JSON list of C-alpha atoms in Angstrom, two decimals:
[
{"chain": "A", "resi": 1, "resn": "MET", "atom": "CA", "xyz": [-139.60, -99.53, 75.81]},
{"chain": "A", "resi": 2, "resn": "LEU", "atom": "CA", "xyz": [-136.87, -102.02, 75.12]},
{"chain": "A", "resi": 3, "resn": "HIS", "atom": "CA", "xyz": [-133.90, -102.66, 77.39]},
{"chain": "A", "resi": 4, "resn": "GLY", "atom": "CA", "xyz": [-130.24, -103.03, 76.51]},
{"chain": "A", "resi": 5, "resn": "ILE", "atom": "CA", "xyz": [-126.67, -102.45, 77.60]},
{"chain": "A", "resi": 6, "resn": "ASP", "atom": "CA", "xyz": [-123.46, -101.19, 76.05]},
{"chain": "A", "resi": 7, "resn": "VAL", "atom": "CA", "xyz": [-120.20, -103.01, 76.64]},
{"chain": "A", "resi": 8, "resn": "SER", "atom": "CA", "xyz": [-116.49, -102.40, 76.12]},
{"chain": "A", "resi": 9, "resn": "SER", "atom": "CA", "xyz": [-113.24, -104.07, 77.14]},
{"chain": "A", "resi": 10, "resn": "HIS", "atom": "CA", "xyz": [-114.04, -103.06, 80.73]},
{"chain": "A", "resi": 11, "resn": "ASN", "atom": "CA", "xyz": [-116.97, -105.48, 80.73]},
{"chain": "A", "resi": 12, "resn": "SER", "atom": "CA", "xyz": [-117.12, -109.25, 80.82]},
{"chain": "A", "resi": 13, "resn": "GLU", "atom": "CA", "xyz": [-117.42, -111.31, 77.67]},
{"chain": "A", "resi": 14, "resn": "ASN", "atom": "CA", "xyz": [-120.12, -113.28, 79.53]},
{"chain": "A", "resi": 15, "resn": "TYR", "atom": "CA", "xyz": [-122.43, -110.42, 80.48]},
{"chain": "A", "resi": 16, "resn": "ALA", "atom": "CA", "xyz": [-125.92, -111.31, 81.69]},
{"chain": "A", "resi": 17, "resn": "LEU", "atom": "CA", "xyz": [-128.55, -111.51, 78.92]},
{"chain": "A", "resi": 18, "resn": "GLN", "atom": "CA", "xyz": [-131.77, -111.73, 80.92]},
{"chain": "A", "resi": 19, "resn": "GLY", "atom": "CA", "xyz": [-134.21, -108.95, 80.07]},
{"chain": "A", "resi": 20, "resn": "LEU", "atom": "CA", "xyz": [-132.13, -107.53, 77.21]},
{"chain": "A", "resi": 21, "resn": "ASP", "atom": "CA", "xyz": [-133.31, -106.70, 73.72]},
{"chain": "A", "resi": 22, "resn": "PHE", "atom": "CA", "xyz": [-130.18, -105.03, 72.34]},
{"chain": "A", "resi": 23, "resn": "VAL", "atom": "CA", "xyz": [-126.46, -104.64, 72.99]},
{"chain": "A", "resi": 24, "resn": "PHE", "atom": "CA", "xyz": [-124.05, -101.96, 71.75]},
{"chain": "A", "resi": 25, "resn": "VAL", "atom": "CA", "xyz": [-120.43, -103.14, 71.60]},
{"chain": "A", "resi": 26, "resn": "LYS", "atom": "CA", "xyz": [-117.41, -100.84, 71.54]},
{"chain": "A", "resi": 27, "resn": "VAL", "atom": "CA", "xyz": [-115.24, -101.80, 68.58]},
{"chain": "A", "resi": 28, "resn": "THR", "atom": "CA", "xyz": [-112.66, -99.05, 68.07]},
{"chain": "A", "resi": 29, "resn": "GLU", "atom": "CA", "xyz": [-111.17, -95.80, 69.31]},
{"chain": "A", "resi": 30, "resn": "GLY", "atom": "CA", "xyz": [-109.23, -93.36, 67.13]},
{"chain": "A", "resi": 31, "resn": "THR", "atom": "CA", "xyz": [-107.29, -95.18, 64.40]},
{"chain": "A", "resi": 32, "resn": "SER", "atom": "CA", "xyz": [-105.21, -97.56, 66.50]},
{"chain": "A", "resi": 33, "resn": "TYR", "atom": "CA", "xyz": [-107.28, -99.16, 69.28]},
{"chain": "A", "resi": 34, "resn": "THR", "atom": "CA", "xyz": [-109.59, -102.15, 68.91]},
{"chain": "A", "resi": 35, "resn": "ASN", "atom": "CA", "xyz": [-111.51, -103.66, 71.82]},
{"chain": "A", "resi": 36, "resn": "PRO", "atom": "CA", "xyz": [-109.96, -107.14, 72.20]},
{"chain": "A", "resi": 37, "resn": "LYS", "atom": "CA", "xyz": [-113.27, -108.58, 73.45]},
{"chain": "A", "resi": 38, "resn": "TRP", "atom": "CA", "xyz": [-115.62, -107.11, 70.85]},
{"chain": "A", "resi": 39, "resn": "VAL", "atom": "CA", "xyz": [-116.10, -110.21, 68.69]},
{"chain": "A", "resi": 40, "resn": "VAL", "atom": "CA", "xyz": [-116.96, -112.44, 71.66]},
{"chain": "A", "resi": 41, "resn": "GLN", "atom": "CA", "xyz": [-119.23, -109.74, 73.11]},
{"chain": "A", "resi": 42, "resn": "ARG", "atom": "CA", "xyz": [-121.00, -109.39, 69.75]},
{"chain": "A", "resi": 43, "resn": "ASP", "atom": "CA", "xyz": [-121.37, -113.11, 69.25]},
{"chain": "A", "resi": 44, "resn": "ARG", "atom": "CA", "xyz": [-122.95, -113.50, 72.69]},
{"chain": "A", "resi": 45, "resn": "ALA", "atom": "CA", "xyz": [-125.65, -110.99, 71.74]},
{"chain": "A", "resi": 46, "resn": "ARG", "atom": "CA", "xyz": [-126.20, -112.52, 68.30]},
{"chain": "A", "resi": 47, "resn": "ARG", "atom": "CA", "xyz": [-126.60, -116.05, 69.67]},
{"chain": "A", "resi": 48, "resn": "ALA", "atom": "CA", "xyz": [-129.29, -114.72, 72.03]},
{"chain": "A", "resi": 49, "resn": "GLY", "atom": "CA", "xyz": [-131.17, -113.09, 69.13]},
{"chain": "A", "resi": 50, "resn": "LEU", "atom": "CA", "xyz": [-130.57, -109.54, 70.37]},
{"chain": "A", "resi": 51, "resn": "VAL", "atom": "CA", "xyz": [-130.27, -106.49, 68.13]},
{"chain": "A", "resi": 52, "resn": "VAL", "atom": "CA", "xyz": [-126.58, -105.60, 67.81]},
{"chain": "A", "resi": 53, "resn": "GLY", "atom": "CA", "xyz": [-125.02, -102.17, 67.60]},
{"chain": "A", "resi": 54, "resn": "TYR", "atom": "CA", "xyz": [-121.39, -101.11, 67.36]},
{"chain": "A", "resi": 55, "resn": "TYR", "atom": "CA", "xyz": [-119.75, -97.91, 68.52]},
{"chain": "A", "resi": 56, "resn": "HIS", "atom": "CA", "xyz": [-116.57, -95.97, 67.89]},
{"chain": "A", "resi": 57, "resn": "TYR", "atom": "CA", "xyz": [-115.02, -93.65, 70.49]},
{"chain": "A", "resi": 58, "resn": "VAL", "atom": "CA", "xyz": [-113.97, -90.65, 68.43]},
{"chain": "A", "resi": 59, "resn": "SER", "atom": "CA", "xyz": [-110.62, -88.93, 69.01]},
{"chain": "A", "resi": 60, "resn": "PRO", "atom": "CA", "xyz": [-109.08, -85.81, 67.43]},
{"chain": "A", "resi": 61, "resn": "GLY", "atom": "CA", "xyz": [-107.79, -86.37, 63.90]},
{"chain": "A", "resi": 62, "resn": "SER", "atom": "CA", "xyz": [-109.19, -87.40, 60.56]},
{"chain": "A", "resi": 63, "resn": "MET", "atom": "CA", "xyz": [-112.86, -88.28, 60.82]},
{"chain": "A", "resi": 64, "resn": "SER", "atom": "CA", "xyz": [-112.85, -90.23, 57.56]},
{"chain": "A", "resi": 65, "resn": "ALA", "atom": "CA", "xyz": [-109.80, -92.25, 58.66]},
{"chain": "A", "resi": 66, "resn": "GLN", "atom": "CA", "xyz": [-111.53, -93.07, 61.95]},
{"chain": "A", "resi": 67, "resn": "GLY", "atom": "CA", "xyz": [-114.75, -94.00, 60.17]},
{"chain": "A", "resi": 68, "resn": "ASN", "atom": "CA", "xyz": [-112.85, -96.28, 57.80]},
{"chain": "A", "resi": 69, "resn": "TYR", "atom": "CA", "xyz": [-110.92, -97.87, 60.67]},
{"chain": "A", "resi": 70, "resn": "PHE", "atom": "CA", "xyz": [-114.18, -98.59, 62.50]},
{"chain": "A", "resi": 71, "resn": "LEU", "atom": "CA", "xyz": [-116.02, -99.97, 59.48]},
{"chain": "A", "resi": 72, "resn": "GLY", "atom": "CA", "xyz": [-112.99, -101.99, 58.41]},
{"chain": "A", "resi": 73, "resn": "LYS", "atom": "CA", "xyz": [-113.24, -104.11, 61.56]},
{"chain": "A", "resi": 74, "resn": "ILE", "atom": "CA", "xyz": [-116.89, -105.11, 61.14]},
{"chain": "A", "resi": 75, "resn": "ALA", "atom": "CA", "xyz": [-118.55, -107.52, 58.72]},
{"chain": "A", "resi": 76, "resn": "LEU", "atom": "CA", "xyz": [-121.89, -105.73, 58.84]},
{"chain": "A", "resi": 77, "resn": "ARG", "atom": "CA", "xyz": [-125.17, -107.63, 58.75]},
{"chain": "A", "resi": 78, "resn": "ALA", "atom": "CA", "xyz": [-128.57, -106.22, 57.95]},
{"chain": "A", "resi": 79, "resn": "GLY", "atom": "CA", "xyz": [-129.99, -104.61, 61.07]},
{"chain": "A", "resi": 80, "resn": "ASP", "atom": "CA", "xyz": [-126.67, -103.74, 62.71]},
{"chain": "A", "resi": 81, "resn": "VAL", "atom": "CA", "xyz": [-126.71, -100.21, 64.16]},
{"chain": "A", "resi": 82, "resn": "LEU", "atom": "CA", "xyz": [-123.62, -97.96, 64.14]},
{"chain": "A", "resi": 83, "resn": "ALA", "atom": "CA", "xyz": [-122.87, -95.26, 66.71]},
{"chain": "A", "resi": 84, "resn": "LEU", "atom": "CA", "xyz": [-120.42, -92.45, 67.27]},
{"chain": "A", "resi": 85, "resn": "ASP", "atom": "CA", "xyz": [-119.36, -92.07, 70.90]},
{"chain": "A", "resi": 86, "resn": "TRP", "atom": "CA", "xyz": [-118.73, -88.31, 71.23]},
{"chain": "A", "resi": 87, "resn": "GLU", "atom": "CA", "xyz": [-117.00, -87.66, 74.57]},
{"chain": "A", "resi": 88, "resn": "HIS", "atom": "CA", "xyz": [-113.49, -86.43, 73.78]},
{"chain": "A", "resi": 89, "resn": "PRO", "atom": "CA", "xyz": [-113.08, -82.73, 74.74]},
{"chain": "A", "resi": 90, "resn": "ASP", "atom": "CA", "xyz": [-110.96, -81.97, 71.65]},
{"chain": "A", "resi": 91, "resn": "VAL", "atom": "CA", "xyz": [-113.49, -83.29, 69.16]},
{"chain": "A", "resi": 92, "resn": "TRP", "atom": "CA", "xyz": [-115.78, -80.50, 68.00]},
{"chain": "A", "resi": 93, "resn": "CYS", "atom": "CA", "xyz": [-119.27, -80.42, 66.55]},
{"chain": "A", "resi": 94, "resn": "ALA", "atom": "CA", "xyz": [-117.99, -80.10, 62.98]},
{"chain": "A", "resi": 95, "resn": "ASP", "atom": "CA", "xyz": [-115.84, -83.22, 63.53]},
{"chain": "A", "resi": 96, "resn": "LYS", "atom": "CA", "xyz": [-118.85, -85.10, 64.85]},
{"chain": "A", "resi": 97, "resn": "ASP", "atom": "CA", "xyz": [-120.87, -84.10, 61.80]},
{"chain": "A", "resi": 98, "resn": "ARG", "atom": "CA", "xyz": [-118.08, -85.16, 59.42]},
{"chain": "A", "resi": 99, "resn": "TRP", "atom": "CA", "xyz": [-117.83, -88.62, 61.03]},
{"chain": "A", "resi": 100, "resn": "LEU", "atom": "CA", "xyz": [-121.59, -89.15, 60.90]},
{"chain": "A", "resi": 101, "resn": "ALA", "atom": "CA", "xyz": [-121.75, -88.10, 57.24]},
{"chain": "A", "resi": 102, "resn": "HIS", "atom": "CA", "xyz": [-118.79, -90.27, 56.26]},
{"chain": "A", "resi": 103, "resn": "VAL", "atom": "CA", "xyz": [-120.06, -93.41, 57.98]},
{"chain": "A", "resi": 104, "resn": "ARG", "atom": "CA", "xyz": [-123.62, -92.92, 56.72]},
{"chain": "A", "resi": 105, "resn": "ALA", "atom": "CA", "xyz": [-122.29, -92.66, 53.16]},
{"chain": "A", "resi": 106, "resn": "LYS", "atom": "CA", "xyz": [-120.03, -95.73, 53.55]},
{"chain": "A", "resi": 107, "resn": "ALA", "atom": "CA", "xyz": [-122.58, -97.93, 55.36]},
{"chain": "A", "resi": 108, "resn": "GLN", "atom": "CA", "xyz": [-125.76, -97.20, 53.46]},
{"chain": "A", "resi": 109, "resn": "GLY", "atom": "CA", "xyz": [-128.69, -99.22, 54.70]},
{"chain": "A", "resi": 110, "resn": "HIS", "atom": "CA", "xyz": [-127.49, -99.04, 58.30]},
{"chain": "A", "resi": 111, "resn": "ARG", "atom": "CA", "xyz": [-128.69, -96.62, 60.95]},
{"chain": "A", "resi": 112, "resn": "VAL", "atom": "CA", "xyz": [-125.94, -94.36, 62.28]},
{"chain": "A", "resi": 113, "resn": "VAL", "atom": "CA", "xyz": [-126.65, -92.67, 65.62]},
{"chain": "A", "resi": 114, "resn": "LEU", "atom": "CA", "xyz": [-124.91, -90.20, 67.91]},
{"chain": "A", "resi": 115, "resn": "TYR", "atom": "CA", "xyz": [-124.08, -91.00, 71.54]},
{"chain": "A", "resi": 116, "resn": "CYS", "atom": "CA", "xyz": [-123.32, -88.07, 73.83]},
{"chain": "A", "resi": 117, "resn": "ASN", "atom": "CA", "xyz": [-124.24, -86.71, 77.23]},
{"chain": "A", "resi": 118, "resn": "ARG", "atom": "CA", "xyz": [-126.53, -83.76, 77.93]},
{"chain": "A", "resi": 119, "resn": "ASP", "atom": "CA", "xyz": [-123.61, -81.36, 78.43]},
{"chain": "A", "resi": 120, "resn": "TYR", "atom": "CA", "xyz": [-122.28, -82.09, 74.94]},
{"chain": "A", "resi": 121, "resn": "TRP", "atom": "CA", "xyz": [-125.75, -81.97, 73.41]},
{"chain": "A", "resi": 122, "resn": "PHE", "atom": "CA", "xyz": [-126.64, -78.63, 75.00]},
{"chain": "A", "resi": 123, "resn": "ASN", "atom": "CA", "xyz": [-123.26, -76.88, 75.14]},
{"chain": "A", "resi": 124, "resn": "ARG", "atom": "CA", "xyz": [-121.03, -78.30, 72.37]},
{"chain": "A", "resi": 125, "resn": "ASP", "atom": "CA", "xyz": [-123.47, -79.29, 69.65]},
{"chain": "A", "resi": 126, "resn": "THR", "atom": "CA", "xyz": [-124.44, -76.44, 67.32]},
{"chain": "A", "resi": 127, "resn": "THR", "atom": "CA", "xyz": [-126.22, -78.36, 64.54]},
{"chain": "A", "resi": 128, "resn": "ASN", "atom": "CA", "xyz": [-128.68, -80.74, 66.26]},
{"chain": "A", "resi": 129, "resn": "ASN", "atom": "CA", "xyz": [-127.29, -83.42, 63.94]},
{"chain": "A", "resi": 130, "resn": "ALA", "atom": "CA", "xyz": [-127.60, -86.85, 65.53]},
{"chain": "A", "resi": 131, "resn": "GLY", "atom": "CA", "xyz": [-127.55, -88.80, 62.29]},
{"chain": "A", "resi": 132, "resn": "ASP", "atom": "CA", "xyz": [-130.40, -91.32, 62.35]},
{"chain": "A", "resi": 133, "resn": "GLY", "atom": "CA", "xyz": [-131.04, -91.01, 66.06]},
{"chain": "A", "resi": 134, "resn": "LEU", "atom": "CA", "xyz": [-129.90, -89.51, 69.34]},
{"chain": "A", "resi": 135, "resn": "TRP", "atom": "CA", "xyz": [-128.51, -91.86, 72.00]},
{"chain": "A", "resi": 136, "resn": "ILE", "atom": "CA", "xyz": [-128.45, -89.59, 75.02]},
{"chain": "A", "resi": 137, "resn": "ALA", "atom": "CA", "xyz": [-126.56, -90.29, 78.23]},
{"chain": "A", "resi": 138, "resn": "ASP", "atom": "CA", "xyz": [-128.58, -88.90, 81.13]},
{"chain": "A", "resi": 139, "resn": "PRO", "atom": "CA", "xyz": [-128.29, -90.97, 84.32]},
{"chain": "A", "resi": 140, "resn": "ALA", "atom": "CA", "xyz": [-129.90, -88.20, 86.35]},
{"chain": "A", "resi": 141, "resn": "HIS", "atom": "CA", "xyz": [-133.32, -89.05, 84.94]},
{"chain": "A", "resi": 142, "resn": "ALA", "atom": "CA", "xyz": [-135.42, -92.21, 84.97]},
{"chain": "A", "resi": 143, "resn": "ALA", "atom": "CA", "xyz": [-135.24, -94.70, 82.12]},
{"chain": "A", "resi": 144, "resn": "GLY", "atom": "CA", "xyz": [-137.07, -93.34, 79.09]},
{"chain": "A", "resi": 145, "resn": "HIS", "atom": "CA", "xyz": [-137.32, -89.80, 80.46]},
{"chain": "A", "resi": 146, "resn": "PRO", "atom": "CA", "xyz": [-134.10, -88.01, 79.49]},
{"chain": "A", "resi": 147, "resn": "ALA", "atom": "CA", "xyz": [-134.15, -84.25, 79.97]},
{"chain": "A", "resi": 148, "resn": "VAL", "atom": "CA", "xyz": [-133.90, -83.31, 76.29]},
{"chain": "A", "resi": 149, "resn": "GLN", "atom": "CA", "xyz": [-136.54, -81.91, 73.97]},
{"chain": "A", "resi": 150, "resn": "HIS", "atom": "CA", "xyz": [-134.93, -83.34, 70.82]},
{"chain": "A", "resi": 151, "resn": "PRO", "atom": "CA", "xyz": [-136.45, -86.70, 69.82]},
{"chain": "A", "resi": 152, "resn": "TRP", "atom": "CA", "xyz": [-134.25, -89.46, 71.24]},
{"chain": "A", "resi": 153, "resn": "THR", "atom": "CA", "xyz": [-133.88, -93.08, 70.13]},
{"chain": "A", "resi": 154, "resn": "PHE", "atom": "CA", "xyz": [-131.78, -94.55, 72.96]},
{"chain": "A", "resi": 155, "resn": "HIS", "atom": "CA", "xyz": [-131.37, -93.36, 76.55]},
{"chain": "A", "resi": 156, "resn": "GLN", "atom": "CA", "xyz": [-128.42, -94.45, 78.68]},
{"chain": "A", "resi": 157, "resn": "TYR", "atom": "CA", "xyz": [-129.96, -94.02, 82.12]},
{"chain": "A", "resi": 158, "resn": "SER", "atom": "CA", "xyz": [-127.61, -95.85, 84.50]},
{"chain": "A", "resi": 159, "resn": "TRP", "atom": "CA", "xyz": [-123.94, -96.66, 85.01]},
{"chain": "A", "resi": 160, "resn": "ALA", "atom": "CA", "xyz": [-124.56, -98.57, 88.24]},
{"chain": "A", "resi": 161, "resn": "GLY", "atom": "CA", "xyz": [-122.50, -101.63, 88.98]},
{"chain": "A", "resi": 162, "resn": "GLY", "atom": "CA", "xyz": [-120.05, -100.99, 86.17]},
{"chain": "A", "resi": 163, "resn": "LEU", "atom": "CA", "xyz": [-122.64, -101.75, 83.48]},
{"chain": "A", "resi": 164, "resn": "ASP", "atom": "CA", "xyz": [-124.20, -99.12, 81.23]},
{"chain": "A", "resi": 165, "resn": "ARG", "atom": "CA", "xyz": [-127.95, -99.63, 81.00]},
{"chain": "A", "resi": 166, "resn": "ASN", "atom": "CA", "xyz": [-130.10, -98.25, 78.21]},
{"chain": "A", "resi": 167, "resn": "VAL", "atom": "CA", "xyz": [-133.63, -98.17, 76.90]},
{"chain": "A", "resi": 168, "resn": "ALA", "atom": "CA", "xyz": [-134.76, -97.83, 73.29]},
{"chain": "A", "resi": 169, "resn": "ARG", "atom": "CA", "xyz": [-137.87, -95.97, 72.20]},
{"chain": "A", "resi": 170, "resn": "PHE", "atom": "CA", "xyz": [-139.56, -98.94, 70.54]},
{"chain": "A", "resi": 171, "resn": "ASP", "atom": "CA", "xyz": [-142.47, -101.09, 71.66]},
{"chain": "A", "resi": 172, "resn": "THR", "atom": "CA", "xyz": [-141.12, -104.40, 70.38]},
{"chain": "A", "resi": 173, "resn": "ARG", "atom": "CA", "xyz": [-137.83, -105.94, 69.34]},
{"chain": "A", "resi": 174, "resn": "ALA", "atom": "CA", "xyz": [-139.38, -106.45, 65.90]},
{"chain": "A", "resi": 175, "resn": "ALA", "atom": "CA", "xyz": [-140.01, -102.70, 65.66]},
{"chain": "A", "resi": 176, "resn": "LEU", "atom": "CA", "xyz": [-136.38, -101.98, 66.54]},
{"chain": "A", "resi": 177, "resn": "ARG", "atom": "CA", "xyz": [-135.21, -104.54, 63.98]},
{"chain": "A", "resi": 178, "resn": "SER", "atom": "CA", "xyz": [-137.45, -103.00, 61.33]},
{"chain": "A", "resi": 179, "resn": "TRP", "atom": "CA", "xyz": [-136.13, -99.48, 62.06]},
{"chain": "A", "resi": 180, "resn": "ALA", "atom": "CA", "xyz": [-132.57, -100.85, 61.92]},
{"chain": "A", "resi": 181, "resn": "GLY", "atom": "CA", "xyz": [-133.20, -102.43, 58.50]},
{"chain": "A", "resi": 182, "resn": "ALA", "atom": "CA", "xyz": [-133.18, -106.11, 59.46]},
{"chain": "A", "resi": 183, "resn": "SER", "atom": "CA", "xyz": [-135.05, -108.70, 57.44]},
{"chain": "A", "resi": 184, "resn": "ARG", "atom": "CA", "xyz": [-137.59, -111.04, 58.99]},
{"chain": "A", "resi": 185, "resn": "GLU", "atom": "CA", "xyz": [-135.03, -113.86, 58.92]},
{"chain": "A", "resi": 186, "resn": "ALA", "atom": "CA", "xyz": [-132.85, -111.85, 61.30]},
{"chain": "A", "resi": 187, "resn": "GLU", "atom": "CA", "xyz": [-135.55, -111.93, 63.99]},
{"chain": "A", "resi": 188, "resn": "ALA", "atom": "CA", "xyz": [-134.89, -115.55, 64.90]},
{"chain": "A", "resi": 189, "resn": "PRO", "atom": "CA", "xyz": [-131.93, -116.25, 67.17]},
{"chain": "A", "resi": 190, "resn": "GLU", "atom": "CA", "xyz": [-129.00, -118.06, 65.64]},
{"chain": "A", "resi": 191, "resn": "PRO", "atom": "CA", "xyz": [-128.36, -121.59, 66.88]},
{"chain": "A", "resi": 192, "resn": "ALA", "atom": "CA", "xyz": [-126.15, -121.69, 69.93]},
{"chain": "A", "resi": 193, "resn": "GLU", "atom": "CA", "xyz": [-122.58, -122.74, 69.34]},
{"chain": "A", "resi": 194, "resn": "PRO", "atom": "CA", "xyz": [-121.30, -125.70, 71.36]},
{"chain": "A", "resi": 195, "resn": "GLU", "atom": "CA", "xyz": [-119.69, -124.61, 74.62]}
]
């Protein structure tokens, strides 16, 4: 299994990199909020050669407008993963499915995954649609052993210390990059920028 974290404006721009293979960065929420730290948080992961993912916290309203707002902020690179963060109580399963379909159609060649907790997956989801992969939040179970029968791709297993920790169901970083659609050139870390 690979190890990673997800970060938002609540986290430092200089998060620790040791032992990480991937980082998901919150970019947007609804159609008006953008994480002011997301570019620096992304660049830190890219300079370290980590796989980068982006997520959008979905709110009630137009799913296509939210998908466009999210995608409009990002200059996507091959191998970038996109995720829908489904936690809002007034966003329903049909909304979730519309967002996933819209973003998958607009960002062809990129994996689009669903993030939610077990309560949403078992009690609010009626379609078992997780796009290209389920990112399940289940801190009650050990890393890599979420209590779901559906195949999962990412498992958020801990929120300890104010940092969300995850594992990915891949043996190597190269395997994750390949699944995410990255080219071989993307496997090498980018040169560090001068401090």
